[in-house]
Tab-separated table of C-alpha atoms in Angstrom:
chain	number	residue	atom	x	y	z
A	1	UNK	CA	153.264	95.348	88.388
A	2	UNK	CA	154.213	91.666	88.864
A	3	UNK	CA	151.871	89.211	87.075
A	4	UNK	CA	150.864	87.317	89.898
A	5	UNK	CA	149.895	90.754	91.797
A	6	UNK	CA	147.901	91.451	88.277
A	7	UNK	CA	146.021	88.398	88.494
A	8	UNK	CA	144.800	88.844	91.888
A	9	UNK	CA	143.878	92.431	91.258
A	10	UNK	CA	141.795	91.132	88.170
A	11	UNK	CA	140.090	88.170	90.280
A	12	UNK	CA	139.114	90.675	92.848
A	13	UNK	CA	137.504	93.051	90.334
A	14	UNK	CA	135.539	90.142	88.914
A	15	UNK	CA	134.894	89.128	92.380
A	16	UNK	CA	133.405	92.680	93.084
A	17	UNK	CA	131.705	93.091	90.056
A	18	UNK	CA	129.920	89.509	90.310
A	19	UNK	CA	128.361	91.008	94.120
A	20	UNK	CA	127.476	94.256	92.449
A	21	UNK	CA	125.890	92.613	89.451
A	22	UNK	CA	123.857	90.059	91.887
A	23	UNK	CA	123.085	92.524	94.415
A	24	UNK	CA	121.364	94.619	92.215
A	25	UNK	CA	119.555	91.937	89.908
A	26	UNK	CA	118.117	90.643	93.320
A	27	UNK	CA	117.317	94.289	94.345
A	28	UNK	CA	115.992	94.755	91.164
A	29	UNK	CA	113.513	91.983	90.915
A	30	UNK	CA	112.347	92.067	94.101
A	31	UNK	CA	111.578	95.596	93.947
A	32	UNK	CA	109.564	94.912	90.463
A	33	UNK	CA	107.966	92.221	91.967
A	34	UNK	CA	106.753	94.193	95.230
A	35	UNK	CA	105.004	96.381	92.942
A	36	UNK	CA	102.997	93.476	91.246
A	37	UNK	CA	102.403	92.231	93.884
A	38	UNK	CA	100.704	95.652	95.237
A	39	UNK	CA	98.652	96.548	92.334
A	40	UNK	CA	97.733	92.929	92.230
A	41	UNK	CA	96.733	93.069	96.252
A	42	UNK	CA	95.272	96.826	96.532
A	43	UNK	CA	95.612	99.514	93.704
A	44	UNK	CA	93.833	97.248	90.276
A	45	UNK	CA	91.222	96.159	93.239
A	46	UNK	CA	90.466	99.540	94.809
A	47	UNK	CA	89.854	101.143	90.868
A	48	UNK	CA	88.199	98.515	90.074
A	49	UNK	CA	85.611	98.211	93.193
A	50	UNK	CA	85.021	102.007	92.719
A	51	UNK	CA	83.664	101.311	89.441
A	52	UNK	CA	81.476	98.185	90.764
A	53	UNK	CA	80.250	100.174	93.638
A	54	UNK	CA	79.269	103.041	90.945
A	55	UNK	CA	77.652	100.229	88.548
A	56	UNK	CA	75.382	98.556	91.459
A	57	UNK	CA	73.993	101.685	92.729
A	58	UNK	CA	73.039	102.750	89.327
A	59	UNK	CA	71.248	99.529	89.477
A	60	UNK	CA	69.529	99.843	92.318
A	61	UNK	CA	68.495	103.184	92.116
A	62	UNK	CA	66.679	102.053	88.356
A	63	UNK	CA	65.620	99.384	90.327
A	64	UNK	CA	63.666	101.193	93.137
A	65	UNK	CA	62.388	103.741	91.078
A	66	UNK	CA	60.714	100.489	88.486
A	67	UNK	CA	59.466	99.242	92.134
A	68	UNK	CA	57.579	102.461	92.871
A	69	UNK	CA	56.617	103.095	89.554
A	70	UNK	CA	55.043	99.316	88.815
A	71	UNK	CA	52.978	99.909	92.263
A	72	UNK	CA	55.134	97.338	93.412
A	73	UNK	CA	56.647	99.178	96.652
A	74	UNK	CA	52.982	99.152	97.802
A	75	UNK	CA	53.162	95.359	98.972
A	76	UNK	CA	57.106	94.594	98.603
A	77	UNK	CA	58.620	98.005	99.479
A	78	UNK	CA	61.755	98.795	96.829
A	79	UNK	CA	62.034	95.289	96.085
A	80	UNK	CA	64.769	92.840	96.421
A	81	UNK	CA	66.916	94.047	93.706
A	82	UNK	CA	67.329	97.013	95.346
A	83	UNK	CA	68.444	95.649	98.626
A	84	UNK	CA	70.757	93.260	96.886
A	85	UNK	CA	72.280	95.927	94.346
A	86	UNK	CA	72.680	97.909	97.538
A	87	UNK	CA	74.497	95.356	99.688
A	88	UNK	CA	76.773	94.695	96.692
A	89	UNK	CA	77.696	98.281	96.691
A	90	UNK	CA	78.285	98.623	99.857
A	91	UNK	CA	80.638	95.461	99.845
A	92	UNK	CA	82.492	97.091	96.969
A	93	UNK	CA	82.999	99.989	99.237
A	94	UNK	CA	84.182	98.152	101.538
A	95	UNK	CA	86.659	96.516	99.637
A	96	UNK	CA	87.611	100.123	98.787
A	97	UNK	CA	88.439	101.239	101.949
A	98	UNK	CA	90.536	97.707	102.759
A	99	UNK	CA	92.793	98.541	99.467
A	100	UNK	CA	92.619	101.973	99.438
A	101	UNK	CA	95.509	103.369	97.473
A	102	UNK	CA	95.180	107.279	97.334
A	103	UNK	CA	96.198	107.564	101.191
A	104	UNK	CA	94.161	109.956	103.607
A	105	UNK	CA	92.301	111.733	100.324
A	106	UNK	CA	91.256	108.754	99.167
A	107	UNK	CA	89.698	107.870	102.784
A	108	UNK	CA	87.874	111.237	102.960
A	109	UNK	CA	86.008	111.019	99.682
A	110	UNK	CA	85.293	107.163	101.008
A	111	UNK	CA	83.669	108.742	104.032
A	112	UNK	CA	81.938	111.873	102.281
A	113	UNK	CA	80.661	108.728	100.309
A	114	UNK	CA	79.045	106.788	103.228
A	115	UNK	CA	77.901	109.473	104.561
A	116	UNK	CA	75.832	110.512	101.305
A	117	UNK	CA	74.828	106.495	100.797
A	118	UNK	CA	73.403	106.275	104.266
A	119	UNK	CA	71.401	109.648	103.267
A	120	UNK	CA	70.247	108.169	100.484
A	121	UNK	CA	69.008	105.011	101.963
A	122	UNK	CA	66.952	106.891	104.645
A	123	UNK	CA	65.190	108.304	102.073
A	124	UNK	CA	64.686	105.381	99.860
A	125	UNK	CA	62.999	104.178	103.585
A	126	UNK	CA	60.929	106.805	103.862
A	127	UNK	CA	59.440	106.744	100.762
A	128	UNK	CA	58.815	103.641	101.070
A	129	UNK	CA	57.307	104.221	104.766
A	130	UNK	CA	54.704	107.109	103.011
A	131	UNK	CA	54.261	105.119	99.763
A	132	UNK	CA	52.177	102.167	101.421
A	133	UNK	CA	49.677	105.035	102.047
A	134	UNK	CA	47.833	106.094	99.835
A	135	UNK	CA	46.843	109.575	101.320
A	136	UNK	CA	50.795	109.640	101.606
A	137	UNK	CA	51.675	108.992	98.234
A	138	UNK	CA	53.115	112.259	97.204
A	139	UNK	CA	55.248	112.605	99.854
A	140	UNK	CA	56.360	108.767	98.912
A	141	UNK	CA	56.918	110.211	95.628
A	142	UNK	CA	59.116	113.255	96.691
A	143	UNK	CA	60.830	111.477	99.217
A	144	UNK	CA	61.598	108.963	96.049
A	145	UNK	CA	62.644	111.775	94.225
A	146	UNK	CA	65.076	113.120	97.101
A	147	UNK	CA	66.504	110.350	97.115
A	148	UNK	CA	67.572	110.094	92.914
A	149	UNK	CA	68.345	113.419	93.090
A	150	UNK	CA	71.495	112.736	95.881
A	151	UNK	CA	72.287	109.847	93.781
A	152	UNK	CA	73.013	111.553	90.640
A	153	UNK	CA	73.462	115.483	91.573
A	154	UNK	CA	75.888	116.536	88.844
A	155	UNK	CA	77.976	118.747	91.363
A	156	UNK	CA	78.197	116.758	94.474
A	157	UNK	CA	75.584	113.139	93.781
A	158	UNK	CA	76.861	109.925	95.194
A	159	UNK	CA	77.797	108.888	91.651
A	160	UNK	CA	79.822	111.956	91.261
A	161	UNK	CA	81.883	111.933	93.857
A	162	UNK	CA	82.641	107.774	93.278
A	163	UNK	CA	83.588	109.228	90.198
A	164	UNK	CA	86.278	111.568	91.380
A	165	UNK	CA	87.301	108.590	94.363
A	166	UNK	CA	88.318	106.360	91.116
A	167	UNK	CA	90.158	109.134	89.257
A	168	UNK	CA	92.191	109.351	92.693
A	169	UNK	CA	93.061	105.465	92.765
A	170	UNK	CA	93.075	105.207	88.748
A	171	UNK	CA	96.350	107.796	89.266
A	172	UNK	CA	97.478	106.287	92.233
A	173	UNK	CA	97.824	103.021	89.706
A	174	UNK	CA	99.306	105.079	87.287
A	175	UNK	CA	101.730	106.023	89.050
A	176	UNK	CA	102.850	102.854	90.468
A	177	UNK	CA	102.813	101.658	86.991
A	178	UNK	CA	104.910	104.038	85.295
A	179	UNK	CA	107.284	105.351	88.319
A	180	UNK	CA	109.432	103.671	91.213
A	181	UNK	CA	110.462	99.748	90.019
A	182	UNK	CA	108.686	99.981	87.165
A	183	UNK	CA	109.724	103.044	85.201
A	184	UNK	CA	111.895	102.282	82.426
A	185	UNK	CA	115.528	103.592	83.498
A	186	UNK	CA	115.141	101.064	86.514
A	187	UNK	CA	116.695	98.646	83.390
A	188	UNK	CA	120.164	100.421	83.705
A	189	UNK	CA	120.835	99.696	87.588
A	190	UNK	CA	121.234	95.532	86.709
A	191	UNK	CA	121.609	95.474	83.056
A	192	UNK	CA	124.727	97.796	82.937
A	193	UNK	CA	126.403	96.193	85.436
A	194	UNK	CA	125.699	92.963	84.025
A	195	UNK	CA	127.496	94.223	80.752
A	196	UNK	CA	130.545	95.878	82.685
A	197	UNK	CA	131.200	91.923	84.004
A	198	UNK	CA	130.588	90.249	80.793
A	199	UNK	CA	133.595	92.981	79.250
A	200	UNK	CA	135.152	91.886	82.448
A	201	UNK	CA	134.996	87.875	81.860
A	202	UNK	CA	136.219	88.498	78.190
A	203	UNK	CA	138.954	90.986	79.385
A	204	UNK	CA	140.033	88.361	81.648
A	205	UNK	CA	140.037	85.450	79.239
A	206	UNK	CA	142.167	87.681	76.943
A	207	UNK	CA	144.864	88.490	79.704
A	208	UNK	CA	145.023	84.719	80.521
A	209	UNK	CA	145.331	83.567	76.792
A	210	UNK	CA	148.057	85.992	76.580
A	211	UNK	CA	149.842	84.905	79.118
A	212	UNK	CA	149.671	81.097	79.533
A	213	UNK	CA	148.607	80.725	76.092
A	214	UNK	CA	145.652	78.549	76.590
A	215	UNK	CA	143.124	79.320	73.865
A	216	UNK	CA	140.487	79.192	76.767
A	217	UNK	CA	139.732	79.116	80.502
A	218	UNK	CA	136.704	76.749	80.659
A	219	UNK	CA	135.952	78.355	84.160
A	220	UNK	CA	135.547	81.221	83.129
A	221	UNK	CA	133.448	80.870	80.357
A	222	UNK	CA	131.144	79.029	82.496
A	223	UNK	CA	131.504	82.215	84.951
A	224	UNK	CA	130.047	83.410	81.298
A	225	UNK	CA	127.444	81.268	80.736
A	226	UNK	CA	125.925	81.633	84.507
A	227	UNK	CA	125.786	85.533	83.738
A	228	UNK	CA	124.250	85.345	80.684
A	229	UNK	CA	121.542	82.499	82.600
A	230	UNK	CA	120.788	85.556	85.134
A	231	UNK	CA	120.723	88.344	82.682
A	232	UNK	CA	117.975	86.048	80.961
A	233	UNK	CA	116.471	85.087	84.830
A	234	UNK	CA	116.477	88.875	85.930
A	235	UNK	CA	114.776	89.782	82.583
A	236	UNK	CA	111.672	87.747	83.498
A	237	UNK	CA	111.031	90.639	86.005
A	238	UNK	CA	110.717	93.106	83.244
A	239	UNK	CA	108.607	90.530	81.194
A	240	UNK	CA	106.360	90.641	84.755
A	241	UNK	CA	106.407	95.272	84.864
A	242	UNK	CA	104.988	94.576	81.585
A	243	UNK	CA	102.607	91.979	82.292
A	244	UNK	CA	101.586	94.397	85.420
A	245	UNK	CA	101.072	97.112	82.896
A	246	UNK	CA	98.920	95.637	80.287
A	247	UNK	CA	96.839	94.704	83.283
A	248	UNK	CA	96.713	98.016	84.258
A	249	UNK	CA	95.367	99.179	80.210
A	250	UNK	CA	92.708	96.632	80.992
A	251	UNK	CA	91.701	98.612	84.189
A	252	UNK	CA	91.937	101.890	81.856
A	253	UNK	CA	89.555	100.223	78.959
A	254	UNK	CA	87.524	98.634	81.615
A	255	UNK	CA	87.103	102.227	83.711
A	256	UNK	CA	86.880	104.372	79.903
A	257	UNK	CA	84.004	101.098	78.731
A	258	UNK	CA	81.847	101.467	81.866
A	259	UNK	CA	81.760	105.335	81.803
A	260	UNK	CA	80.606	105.223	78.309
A	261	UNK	CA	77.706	103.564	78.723
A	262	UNK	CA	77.348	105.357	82.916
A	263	UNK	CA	75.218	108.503	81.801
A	264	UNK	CA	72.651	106.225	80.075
A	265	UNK	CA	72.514	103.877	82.056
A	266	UNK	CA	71.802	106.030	84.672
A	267	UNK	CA	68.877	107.783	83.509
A	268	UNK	CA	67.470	104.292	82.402
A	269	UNK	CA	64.151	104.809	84.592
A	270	UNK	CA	64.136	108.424	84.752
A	271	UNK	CA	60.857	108.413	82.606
A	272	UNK	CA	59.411	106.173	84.998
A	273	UNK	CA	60.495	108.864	88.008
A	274	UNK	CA	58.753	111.458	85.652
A	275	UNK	CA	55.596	109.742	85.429
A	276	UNK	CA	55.726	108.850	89.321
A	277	UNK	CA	55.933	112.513	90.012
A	278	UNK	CA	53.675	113.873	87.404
A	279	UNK	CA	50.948	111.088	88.711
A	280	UNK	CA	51.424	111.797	92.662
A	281	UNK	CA	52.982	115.421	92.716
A	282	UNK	CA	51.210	117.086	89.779
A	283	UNK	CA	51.180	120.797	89.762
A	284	UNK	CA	52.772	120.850	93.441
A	285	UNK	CA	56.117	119.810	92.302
A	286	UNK	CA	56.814	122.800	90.446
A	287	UNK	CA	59.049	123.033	87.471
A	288	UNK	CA	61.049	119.869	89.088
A	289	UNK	CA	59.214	117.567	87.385
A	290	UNK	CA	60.143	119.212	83.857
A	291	UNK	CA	63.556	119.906	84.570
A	292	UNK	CA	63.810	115.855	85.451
A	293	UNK	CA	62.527	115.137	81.966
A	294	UNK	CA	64.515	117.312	80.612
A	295	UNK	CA	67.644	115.313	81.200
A	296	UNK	CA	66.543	112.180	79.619
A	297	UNK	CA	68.377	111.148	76.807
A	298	UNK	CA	67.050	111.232	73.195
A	299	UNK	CA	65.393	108.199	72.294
A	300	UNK	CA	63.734	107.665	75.957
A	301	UNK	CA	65.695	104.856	78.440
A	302	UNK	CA	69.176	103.683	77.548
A	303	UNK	CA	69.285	99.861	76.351
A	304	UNK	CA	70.355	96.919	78.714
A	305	UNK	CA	74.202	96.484	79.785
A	306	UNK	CA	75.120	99.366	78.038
A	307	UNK	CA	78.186	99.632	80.480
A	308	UNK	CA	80.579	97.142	80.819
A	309	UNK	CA	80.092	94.559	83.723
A	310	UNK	CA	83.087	95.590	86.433
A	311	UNK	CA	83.499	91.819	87.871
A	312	UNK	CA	83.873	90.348	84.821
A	313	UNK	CA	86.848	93.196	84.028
A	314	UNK	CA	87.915	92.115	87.552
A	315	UNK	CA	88.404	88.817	87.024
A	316	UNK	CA	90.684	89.563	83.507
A	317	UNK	CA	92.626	91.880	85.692
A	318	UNK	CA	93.136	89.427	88.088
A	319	UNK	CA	94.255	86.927	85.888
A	320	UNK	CA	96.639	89.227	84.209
A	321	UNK	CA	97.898	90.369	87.141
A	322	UNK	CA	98.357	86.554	88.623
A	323	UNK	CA	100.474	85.539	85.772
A	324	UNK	CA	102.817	88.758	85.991
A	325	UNK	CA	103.162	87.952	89.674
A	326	UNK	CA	106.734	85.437	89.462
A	327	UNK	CA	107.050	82.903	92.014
A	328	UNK	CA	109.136	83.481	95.000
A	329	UNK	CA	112.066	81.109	94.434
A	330	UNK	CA	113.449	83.237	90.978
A	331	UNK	CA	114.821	85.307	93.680
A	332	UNK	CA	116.899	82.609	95.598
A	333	UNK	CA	117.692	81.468	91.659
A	334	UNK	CA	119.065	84.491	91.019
A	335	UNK	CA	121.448	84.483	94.222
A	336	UNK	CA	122.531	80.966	93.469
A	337	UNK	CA	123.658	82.201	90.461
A	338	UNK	CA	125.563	84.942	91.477
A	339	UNK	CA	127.321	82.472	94.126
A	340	UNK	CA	128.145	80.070	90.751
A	341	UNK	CA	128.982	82.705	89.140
A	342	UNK	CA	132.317	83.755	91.638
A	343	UNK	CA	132.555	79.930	92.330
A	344	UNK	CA	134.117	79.285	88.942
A	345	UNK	CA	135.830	82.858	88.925
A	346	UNK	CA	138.125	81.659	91.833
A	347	UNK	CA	138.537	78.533	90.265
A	348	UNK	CA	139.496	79.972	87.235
A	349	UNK	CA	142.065	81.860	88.675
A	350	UNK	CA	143.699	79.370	91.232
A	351	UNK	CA	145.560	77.162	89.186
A	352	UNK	CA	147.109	80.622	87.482
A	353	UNK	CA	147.846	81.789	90.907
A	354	UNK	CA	149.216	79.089	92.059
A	355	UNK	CA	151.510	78.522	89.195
A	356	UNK	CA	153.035	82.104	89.930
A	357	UNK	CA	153.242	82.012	93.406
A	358	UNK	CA	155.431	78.695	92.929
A	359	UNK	CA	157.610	80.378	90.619
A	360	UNK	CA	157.740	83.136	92.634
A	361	UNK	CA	159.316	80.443	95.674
């Protein structure tokens, strides 16, 4: 093979190798960053407003129970932490259902869960309806009772079944944090092509010091330098997977923190339900009453903020996630690059070229 046909051959190969290297940096990145950008936008969100949802009606079902107990609900009904509690839950859900990321399960356990919630409010009105008489008192009382009882079932309660709609978006997260873009052989579709051209740039700078004996091609090792620049560039996307991960530990120590404290939390004013019922339902309620107190923890109501407060895990999330979330322009970087990087591989080659195809004539 002639050396000028050699020379072309090798400039075309560097050529090739320069699209395939850019090509899949860009396709690389991109494809990392779509998947920040979704946990950012729906999946961290959707675990996270589960848990919120969970958190405010555990608050406002301790908080109309206190109402009814205090003789409050007489004159204010269940009180206006109730209503609030219950408005930020239902916002939460909401927000649930907008980011939803465990597909047409995930919406059926969303509407199993309105469905139960709008239960439970009827018979949070109720009670309060029959509580404001007194000759109606007991039934306020049951109704009252009802109404806890669908909130915290242990087979199929409102609280329950949250609880099994955040497992389904907490593995829908961990899935799109470990799989696709983000799992870890993704590294090998830019990185070994990357390496292939930077043998192929050193390869090339051999042939040409052997043959015009020119201790270096300056072209080409700024064909070098540029690589190496978007090696370092398309790297940033992997510092950004794992930025998107830790974010994503923080949604699994914010999810493990508030179910820790949950169970206490939740029976917080079950004493007070089991001296509402033992004062209005007495002997007609059965062994209801004692099966309630039964399942308050030892050492009577849990303690203040024993869980973890879900918006202020939110807002770490989202800050996590925002600063794993690259701006848009590393992308066009990356293919300016690329374009550099054959730029100076052509002119490295043309003056060699030339020289041949002169000699040739």
């Amino acid at each position: 093979m002639s050396t000028l046909r050699r020379l072309r051959r090798l400039r075309v190969w560097l050529l090739a190798a320069t699209a395939v290297v850019t090509l899949a940096a860009l396709a690389t990145f991109a494809g990392i960053q779509s998947t920040v950008a979704g946990v950012r936008a729906g999946t961290a969100p959707a675990v996270l407003e589960v848990v919120a949802a969970q958190d405010a009606l555990v608050e406002a079902d301790n908080a109309v129970v206190i109402s009814f107990h205090t003789g409050q609900a007489a004159l204010i009904g269940p009180g206006e932490r109730h209503q609030s509690e219950l408005v930020t839950a239902r916002q939460s859900l909401a927000q649930v259902a907008e980011h939803n990321a465990a597909g047409a399960e995930g919406s059926r356990a969303l509407q199993v869960v309105e469905g139960l919630l709008a239960g439970y409010a009827n018979f949070v009105e109720q009670a309060d309806a029959h509580y404001r008489q007194p000759e109606t008192r007991m039934l306020g009382a049951a109704d009252l009772w009802y109404a806890s009882r669908l909130m915290h079932a242990p087979d199929n309660g409102i609280l329950v079944r949250l609880g099994a709609l955040a497992d389904l978006q907490h593995t829908a997260l961990r899935e799109q944090l470990s799989g696709g873009w983000l799992a870890p052989a993704v590294a090998a579709l830019w990185l070994l092509p990357a390496l292939a051209l930077l043998g192929l740039l050193g390869y090339a700078q051999f042939e040409l010091r052997r043959r015009f004996r020119r201790r270096w091609n300056f072209w080409l090792a700024g064909a070098t330098a540029v690589l190496l620049g978007l090696i370092v560039t398309t790297s940033f996307g992997f510092g950004s997977a794992s930025g998107a991960k830790d974010a994503g530990s923080t949604v699994d120590m914010a999810v493990a923190e508030w179910r820790s404290g949950a169970v206490a939390e939740a029976a917080a004013a079950r004493p007070e339900l089991v001296s509402l019922l033992r004062d209005h339902c007495g002997p007609d309620c059965g062994g209801v009453v004692d099966e309630l107190a039964a399942t308050i923890p030892d050492g009577g109501a849990a303690p203040a903020a024993t869980a973890g407060d879900p918006a202020d895990d939110g807002r770490r999330v989202t800050q996590e996630l925002a600063a794993a979330d690259l701006p848009a322009f590393t992308e066009y970087l990356i293919a300016g690059l690329g374009l550099a990087i054959a730029g100076l591989v052509v002119a490295g080659f043309r003056r060699r070229i030339d020289e041949y195809r002169f000699r040739s004539t």
